[in-house]
CSV table of N, CA and C in Angstrom, one decimal:
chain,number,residue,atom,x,y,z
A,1429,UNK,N,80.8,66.5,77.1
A,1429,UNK,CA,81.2,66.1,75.8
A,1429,UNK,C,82.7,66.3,75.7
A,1430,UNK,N,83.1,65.3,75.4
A,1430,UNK,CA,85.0,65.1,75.1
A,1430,UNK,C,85.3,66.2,73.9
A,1431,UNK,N,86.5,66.8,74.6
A,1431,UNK,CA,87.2,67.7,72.9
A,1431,UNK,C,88.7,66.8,72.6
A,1432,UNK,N,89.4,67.7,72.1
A,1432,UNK,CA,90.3,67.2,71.3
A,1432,UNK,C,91.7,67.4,72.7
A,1433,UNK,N,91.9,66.5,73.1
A,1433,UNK,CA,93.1,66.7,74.0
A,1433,UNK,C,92.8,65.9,75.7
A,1434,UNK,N,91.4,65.3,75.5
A,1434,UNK,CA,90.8,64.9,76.5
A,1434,UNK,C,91.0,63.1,76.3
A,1435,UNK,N,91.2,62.3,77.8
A,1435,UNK,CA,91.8,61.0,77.3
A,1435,UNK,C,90.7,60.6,78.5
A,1436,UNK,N,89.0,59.7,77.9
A,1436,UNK,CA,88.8,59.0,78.5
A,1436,UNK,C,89.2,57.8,79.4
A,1437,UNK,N,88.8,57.8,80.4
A,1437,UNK,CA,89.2,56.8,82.1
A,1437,UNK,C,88.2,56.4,81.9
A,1438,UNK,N,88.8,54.8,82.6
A,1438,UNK,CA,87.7,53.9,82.8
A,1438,UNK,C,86.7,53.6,84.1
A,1439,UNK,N,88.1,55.2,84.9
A,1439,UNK,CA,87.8,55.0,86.5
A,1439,UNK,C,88.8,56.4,86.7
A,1440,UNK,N,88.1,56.2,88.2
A,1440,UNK,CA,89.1,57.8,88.4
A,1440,UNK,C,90.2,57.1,89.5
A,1441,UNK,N,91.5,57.6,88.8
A,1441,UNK,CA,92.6,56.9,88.7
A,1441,UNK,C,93.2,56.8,90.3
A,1442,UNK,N,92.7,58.3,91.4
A,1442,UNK,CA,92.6,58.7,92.4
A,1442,UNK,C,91.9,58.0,93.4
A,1443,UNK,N,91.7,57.0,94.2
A,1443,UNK,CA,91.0,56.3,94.9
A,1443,UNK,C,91.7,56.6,96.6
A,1444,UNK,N,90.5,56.0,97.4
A,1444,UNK,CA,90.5,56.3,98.7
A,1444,UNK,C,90.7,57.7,99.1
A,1445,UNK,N,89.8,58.4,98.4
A,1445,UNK,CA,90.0,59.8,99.1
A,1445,UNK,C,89.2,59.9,100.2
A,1446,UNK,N,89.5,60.9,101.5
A,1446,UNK,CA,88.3,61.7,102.4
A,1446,UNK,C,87.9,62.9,102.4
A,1447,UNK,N,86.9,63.0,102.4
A,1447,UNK,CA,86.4,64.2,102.8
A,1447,UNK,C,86.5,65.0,103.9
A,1448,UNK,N,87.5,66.3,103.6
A,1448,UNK,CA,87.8,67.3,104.4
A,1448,UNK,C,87.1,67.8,105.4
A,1449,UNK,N,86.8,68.7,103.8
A,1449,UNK,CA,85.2,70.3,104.4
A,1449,UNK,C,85.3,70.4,103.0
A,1450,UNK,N,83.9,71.5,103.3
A,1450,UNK,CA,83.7,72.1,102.3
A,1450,UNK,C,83.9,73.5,102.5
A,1451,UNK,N,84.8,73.7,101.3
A,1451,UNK,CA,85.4,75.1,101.1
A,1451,UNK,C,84.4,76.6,100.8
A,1452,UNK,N,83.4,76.2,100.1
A,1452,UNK,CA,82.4,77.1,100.0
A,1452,UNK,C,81.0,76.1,99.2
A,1453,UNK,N,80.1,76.3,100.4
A,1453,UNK,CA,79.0,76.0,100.3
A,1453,UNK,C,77.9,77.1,99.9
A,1454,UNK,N,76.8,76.5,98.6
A,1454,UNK,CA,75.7,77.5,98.6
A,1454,UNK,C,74.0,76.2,98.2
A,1455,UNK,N,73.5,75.7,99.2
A,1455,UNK,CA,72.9,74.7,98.5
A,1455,UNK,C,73.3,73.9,98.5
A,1456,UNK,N,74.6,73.7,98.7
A,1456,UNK,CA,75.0,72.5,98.3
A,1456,UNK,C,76.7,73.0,98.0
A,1457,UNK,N,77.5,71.5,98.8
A,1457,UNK,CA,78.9,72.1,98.4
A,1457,UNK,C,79.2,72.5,96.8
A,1458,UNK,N,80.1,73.5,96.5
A,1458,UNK,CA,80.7,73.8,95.3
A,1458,UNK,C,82.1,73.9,95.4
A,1459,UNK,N,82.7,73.4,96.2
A,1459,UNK,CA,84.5,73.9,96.5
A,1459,UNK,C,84.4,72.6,97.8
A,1460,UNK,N,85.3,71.5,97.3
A,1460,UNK,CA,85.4,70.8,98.7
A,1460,UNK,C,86.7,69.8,98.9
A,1461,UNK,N,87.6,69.8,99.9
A,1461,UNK,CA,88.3,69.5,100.3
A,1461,UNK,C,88.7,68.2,100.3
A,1462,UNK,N,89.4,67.5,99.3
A,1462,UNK,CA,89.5,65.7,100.2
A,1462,UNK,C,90.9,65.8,100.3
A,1463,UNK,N,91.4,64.3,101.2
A,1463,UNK,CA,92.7,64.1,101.1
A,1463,UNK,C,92.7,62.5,100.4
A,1464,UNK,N,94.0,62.3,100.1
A,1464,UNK,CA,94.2,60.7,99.5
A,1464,UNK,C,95.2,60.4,100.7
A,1465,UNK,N,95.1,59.0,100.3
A,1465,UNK,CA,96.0,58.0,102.2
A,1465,UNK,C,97.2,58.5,101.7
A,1466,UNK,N,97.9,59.2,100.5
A,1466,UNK,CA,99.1,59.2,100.9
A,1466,UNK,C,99.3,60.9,101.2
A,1467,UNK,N,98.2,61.5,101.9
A,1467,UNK,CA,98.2,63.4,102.2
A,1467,UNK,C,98.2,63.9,101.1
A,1468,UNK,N,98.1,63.7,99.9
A,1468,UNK,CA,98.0,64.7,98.7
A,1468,UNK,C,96.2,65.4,99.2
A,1469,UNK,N,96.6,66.7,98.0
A,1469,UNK,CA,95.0,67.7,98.3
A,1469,UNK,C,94.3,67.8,97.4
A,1470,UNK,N,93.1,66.9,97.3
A,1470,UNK,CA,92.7,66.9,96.2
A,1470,UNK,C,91.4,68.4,96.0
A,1471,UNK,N,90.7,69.3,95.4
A,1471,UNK,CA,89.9,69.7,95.4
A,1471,UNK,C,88.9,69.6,94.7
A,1472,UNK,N,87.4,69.4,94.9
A,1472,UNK,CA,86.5,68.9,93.9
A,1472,UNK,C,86.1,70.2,93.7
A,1473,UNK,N,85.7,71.3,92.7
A,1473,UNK,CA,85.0,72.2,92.2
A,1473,UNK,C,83.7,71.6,91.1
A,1474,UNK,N,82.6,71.9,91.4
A,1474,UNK,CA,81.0,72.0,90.9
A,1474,UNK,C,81.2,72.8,89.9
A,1475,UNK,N,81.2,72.0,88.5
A,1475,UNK,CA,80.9,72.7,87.2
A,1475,UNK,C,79.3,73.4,86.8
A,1476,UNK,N,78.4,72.4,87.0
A,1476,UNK,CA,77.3,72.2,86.5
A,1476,UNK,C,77.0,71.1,86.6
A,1477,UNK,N,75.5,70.8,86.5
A,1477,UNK,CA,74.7,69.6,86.1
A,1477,UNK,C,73.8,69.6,85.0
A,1478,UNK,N,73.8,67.9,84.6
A,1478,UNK,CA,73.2,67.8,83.3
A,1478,UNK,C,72.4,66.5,83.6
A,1479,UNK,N,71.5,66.1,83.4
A,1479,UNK,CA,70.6,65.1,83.4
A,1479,UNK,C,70.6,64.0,84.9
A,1480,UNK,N,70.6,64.8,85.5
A,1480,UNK,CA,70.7,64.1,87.0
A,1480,UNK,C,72.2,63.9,87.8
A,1481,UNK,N,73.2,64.0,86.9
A,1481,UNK,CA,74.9,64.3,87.0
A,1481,UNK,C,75.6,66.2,87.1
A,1482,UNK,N,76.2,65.8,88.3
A,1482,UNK,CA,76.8,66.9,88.7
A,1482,UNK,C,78.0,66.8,88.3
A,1483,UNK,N,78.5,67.4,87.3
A,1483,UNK,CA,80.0,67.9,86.8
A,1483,UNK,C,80.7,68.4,87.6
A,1484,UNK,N,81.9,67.4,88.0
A,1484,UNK,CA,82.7,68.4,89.1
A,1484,UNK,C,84.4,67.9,88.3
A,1485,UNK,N,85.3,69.2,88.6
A,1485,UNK,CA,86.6,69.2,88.1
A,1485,UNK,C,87.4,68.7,89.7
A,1486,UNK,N,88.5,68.1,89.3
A,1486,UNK,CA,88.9,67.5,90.5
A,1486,UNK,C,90.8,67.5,90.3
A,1487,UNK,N,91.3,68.0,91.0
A,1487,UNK,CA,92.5,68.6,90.5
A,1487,UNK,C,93.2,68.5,92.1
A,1488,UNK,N,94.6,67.8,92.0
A,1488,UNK,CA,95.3,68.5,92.6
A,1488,UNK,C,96.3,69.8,93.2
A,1489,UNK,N,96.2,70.0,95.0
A,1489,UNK,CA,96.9,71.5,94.8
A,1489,UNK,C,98.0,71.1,95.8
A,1490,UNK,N,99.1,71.7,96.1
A,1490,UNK,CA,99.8,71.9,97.0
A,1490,UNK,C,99.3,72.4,98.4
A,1491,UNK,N,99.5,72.3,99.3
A,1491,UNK,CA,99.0,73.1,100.7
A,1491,UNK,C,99.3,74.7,100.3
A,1492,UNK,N,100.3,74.9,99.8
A,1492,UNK,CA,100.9,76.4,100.5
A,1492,UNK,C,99.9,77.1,99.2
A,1493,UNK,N,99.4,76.5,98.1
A,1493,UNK,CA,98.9,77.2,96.8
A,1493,UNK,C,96.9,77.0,97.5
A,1494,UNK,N,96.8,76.0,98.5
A,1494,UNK,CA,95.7,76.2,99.2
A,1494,UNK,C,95.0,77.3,100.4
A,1495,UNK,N,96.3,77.4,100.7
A,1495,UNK,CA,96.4,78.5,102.1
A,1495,UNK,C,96.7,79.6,101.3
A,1496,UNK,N,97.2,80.1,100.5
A,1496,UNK,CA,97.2,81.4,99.8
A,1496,UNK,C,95.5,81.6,98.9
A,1497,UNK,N,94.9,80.6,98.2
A,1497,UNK,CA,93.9,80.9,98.6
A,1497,UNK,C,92.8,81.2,99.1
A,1498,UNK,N,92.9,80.1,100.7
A,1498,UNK,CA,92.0,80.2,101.5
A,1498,UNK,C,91.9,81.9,102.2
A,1499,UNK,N,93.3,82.3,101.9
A,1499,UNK,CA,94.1,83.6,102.5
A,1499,UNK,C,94.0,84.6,101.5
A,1500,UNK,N,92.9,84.3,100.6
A,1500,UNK,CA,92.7,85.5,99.5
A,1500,UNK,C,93.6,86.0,98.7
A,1501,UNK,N,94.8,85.1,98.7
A,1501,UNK,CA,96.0,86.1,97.9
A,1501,UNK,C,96.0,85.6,96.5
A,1502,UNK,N,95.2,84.5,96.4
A,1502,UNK,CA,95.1,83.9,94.8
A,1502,UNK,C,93.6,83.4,94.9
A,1503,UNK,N,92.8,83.8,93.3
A,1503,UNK,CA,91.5,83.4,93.3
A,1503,UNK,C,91.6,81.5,92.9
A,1504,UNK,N,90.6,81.3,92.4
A,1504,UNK,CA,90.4,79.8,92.2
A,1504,UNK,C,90.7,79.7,91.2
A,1505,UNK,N,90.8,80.6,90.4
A,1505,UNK,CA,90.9,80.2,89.0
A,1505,UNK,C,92.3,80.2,88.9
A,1506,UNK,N,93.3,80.9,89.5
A,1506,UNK,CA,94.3,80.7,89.2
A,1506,UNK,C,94.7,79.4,90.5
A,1507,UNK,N,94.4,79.0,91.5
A,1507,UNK,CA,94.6,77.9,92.4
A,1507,UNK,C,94.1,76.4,91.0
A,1508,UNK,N,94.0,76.6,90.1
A,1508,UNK,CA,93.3,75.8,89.3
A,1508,UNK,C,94.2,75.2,88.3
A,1509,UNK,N,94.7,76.4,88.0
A,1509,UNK,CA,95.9,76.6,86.8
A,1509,UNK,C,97.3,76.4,87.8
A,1510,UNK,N,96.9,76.6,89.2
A,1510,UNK,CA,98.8,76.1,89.8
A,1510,UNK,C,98.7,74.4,90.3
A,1511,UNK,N,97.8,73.3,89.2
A,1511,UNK,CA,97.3,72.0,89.5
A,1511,UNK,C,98.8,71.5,89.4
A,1512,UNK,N,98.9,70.5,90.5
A,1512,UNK,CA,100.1,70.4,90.5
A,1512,UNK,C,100.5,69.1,89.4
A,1513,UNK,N,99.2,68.7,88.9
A,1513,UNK,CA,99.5,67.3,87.7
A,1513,UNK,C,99.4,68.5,86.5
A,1514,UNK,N,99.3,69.6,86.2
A,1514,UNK,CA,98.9,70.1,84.7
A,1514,UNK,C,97.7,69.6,83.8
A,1515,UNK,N,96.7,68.9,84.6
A,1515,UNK,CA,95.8,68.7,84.0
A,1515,UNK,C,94.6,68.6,85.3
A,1516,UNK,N,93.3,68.3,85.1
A,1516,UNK,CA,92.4,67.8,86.2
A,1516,UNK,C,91.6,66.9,85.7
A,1517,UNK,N,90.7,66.2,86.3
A,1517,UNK,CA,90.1,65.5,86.0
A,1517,UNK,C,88.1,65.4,86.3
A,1518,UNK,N,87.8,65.5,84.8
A,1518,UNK,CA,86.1,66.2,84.7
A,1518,UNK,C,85.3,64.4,84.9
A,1519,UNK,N,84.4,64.6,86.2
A,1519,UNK,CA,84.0,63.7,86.1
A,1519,UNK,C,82.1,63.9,86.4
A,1520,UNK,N,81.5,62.9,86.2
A,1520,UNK,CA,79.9,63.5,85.9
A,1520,UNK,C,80.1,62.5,87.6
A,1521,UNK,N,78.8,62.9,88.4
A,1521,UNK,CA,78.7,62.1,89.4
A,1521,UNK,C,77.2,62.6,89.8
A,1522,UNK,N,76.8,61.1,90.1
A,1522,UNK,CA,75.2,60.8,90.4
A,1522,UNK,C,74.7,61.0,91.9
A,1523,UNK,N,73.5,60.5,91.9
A,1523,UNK,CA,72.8,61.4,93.1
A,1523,UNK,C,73.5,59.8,94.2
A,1524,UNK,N,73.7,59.0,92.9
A,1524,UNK,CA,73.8,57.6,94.2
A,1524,UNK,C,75.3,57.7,94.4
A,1525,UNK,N,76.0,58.5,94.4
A,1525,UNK,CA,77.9,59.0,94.3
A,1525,UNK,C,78.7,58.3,93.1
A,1526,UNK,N,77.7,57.2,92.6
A,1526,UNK,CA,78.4,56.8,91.2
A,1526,UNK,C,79.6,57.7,90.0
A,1527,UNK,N,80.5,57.3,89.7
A,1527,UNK,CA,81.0,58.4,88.8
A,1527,UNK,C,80.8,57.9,87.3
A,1528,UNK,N,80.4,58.4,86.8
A,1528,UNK,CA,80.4,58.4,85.2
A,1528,UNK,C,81.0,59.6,84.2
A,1529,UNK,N,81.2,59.0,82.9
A,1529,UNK,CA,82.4,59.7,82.1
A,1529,UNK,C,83.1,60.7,82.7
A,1530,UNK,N,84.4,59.8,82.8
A,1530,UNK,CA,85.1,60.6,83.4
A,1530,UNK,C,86.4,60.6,82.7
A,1531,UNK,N,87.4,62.0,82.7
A,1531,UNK,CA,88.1,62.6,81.7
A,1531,UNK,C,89.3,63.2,82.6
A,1532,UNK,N,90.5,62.7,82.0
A,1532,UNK,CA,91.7,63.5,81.9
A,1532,UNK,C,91.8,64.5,81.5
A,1533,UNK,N,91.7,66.0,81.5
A,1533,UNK,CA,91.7,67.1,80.6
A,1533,UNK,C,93.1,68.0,80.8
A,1534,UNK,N,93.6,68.4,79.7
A,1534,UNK,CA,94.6,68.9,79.9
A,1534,UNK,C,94.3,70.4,80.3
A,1535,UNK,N,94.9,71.1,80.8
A,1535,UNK,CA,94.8,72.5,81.7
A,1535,UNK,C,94.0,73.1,80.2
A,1536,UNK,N,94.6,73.4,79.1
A,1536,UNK,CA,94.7,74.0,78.2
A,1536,UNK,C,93.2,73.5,77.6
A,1537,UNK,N,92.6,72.1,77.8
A,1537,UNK,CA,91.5,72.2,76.5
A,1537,UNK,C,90.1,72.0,78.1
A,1538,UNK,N,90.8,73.0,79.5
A,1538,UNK,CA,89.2,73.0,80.0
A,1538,UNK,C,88.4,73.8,79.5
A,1539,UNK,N,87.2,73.6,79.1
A,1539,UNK,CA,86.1,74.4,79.1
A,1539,UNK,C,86.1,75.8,79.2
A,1540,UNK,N,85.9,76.8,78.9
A,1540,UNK,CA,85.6,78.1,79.8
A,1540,UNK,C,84.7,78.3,80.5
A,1541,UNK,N,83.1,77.7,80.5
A,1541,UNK,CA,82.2,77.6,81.1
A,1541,UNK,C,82.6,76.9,82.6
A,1542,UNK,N,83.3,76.1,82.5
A,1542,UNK,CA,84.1,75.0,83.8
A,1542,UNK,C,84.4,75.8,85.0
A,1543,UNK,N,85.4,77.1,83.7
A,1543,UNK,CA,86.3,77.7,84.6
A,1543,UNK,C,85.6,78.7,85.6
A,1544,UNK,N,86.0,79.3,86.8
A,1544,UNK,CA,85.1,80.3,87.4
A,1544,UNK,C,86.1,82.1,86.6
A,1545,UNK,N,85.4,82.8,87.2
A,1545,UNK,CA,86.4,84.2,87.0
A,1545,UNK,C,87.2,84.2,87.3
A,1546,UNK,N,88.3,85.2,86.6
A,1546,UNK,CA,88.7,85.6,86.7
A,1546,UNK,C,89.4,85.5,88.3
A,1547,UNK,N,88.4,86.6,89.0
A,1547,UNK,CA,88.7,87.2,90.1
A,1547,UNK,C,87.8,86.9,91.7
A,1548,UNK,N,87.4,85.2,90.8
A,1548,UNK,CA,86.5,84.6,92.0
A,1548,UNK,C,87.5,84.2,93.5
């Protein structure tokens, strides 16, 4: 559901990405790795699912704000908030990889439920 500060896409603006790894798997990836052809790092994080659509937040990081990270010295939540665009982007995505409504969100009007801890 769109709030106030969120700018429907007609498409996700980010194309040609690949698939890395997956940064932590439980069931199924929830933290996973792409790159775009021109080396930027994109990360997809698993919000939740709603009616057959997996909500995932998709945000760019810097390498060094990944490897600090991966290196425990910063949780996700703040790897989240050091997005190098100030915003990420909430998209619903189907079992057939289709993406549907998909959202611009500015850092400030994500969700809290989206967000992980604190001190994940």
């Amino acid at each position: 559901m769109p709030n106030s500060g969120w700018l429907e896409l007609p498409a996700l603006p980010v194309s040609g990405l690949t698939k890395v790894r997956d940064l932590v798997y439980f069931d199924g990836p929830l933290l996973s790795e792409f790159k775009s052809s021109s080396g930027d790092t994109y990360l997809y994080h698993w919000c939740d699912v709603d009616g057959g659509f997996n909500k995932w937040m998709i945000f760019r990081v810097s390498r060094k704000d990944l490897v600090k990270y991966l290196h425990r010295r910063i949780s996700l939540s703040r790897l989240i908030s050091l997005s190098q665009d100030g915003f990420v982007y909430l998209v619903d995505i189907g079992p057939d990889k289709n993406e549907k409504n998909i959202f611009l969100v500015p850092m400030a009007s994500i969700p809290d439920d989206y967000l992980p801890d604190a001190q994940s």
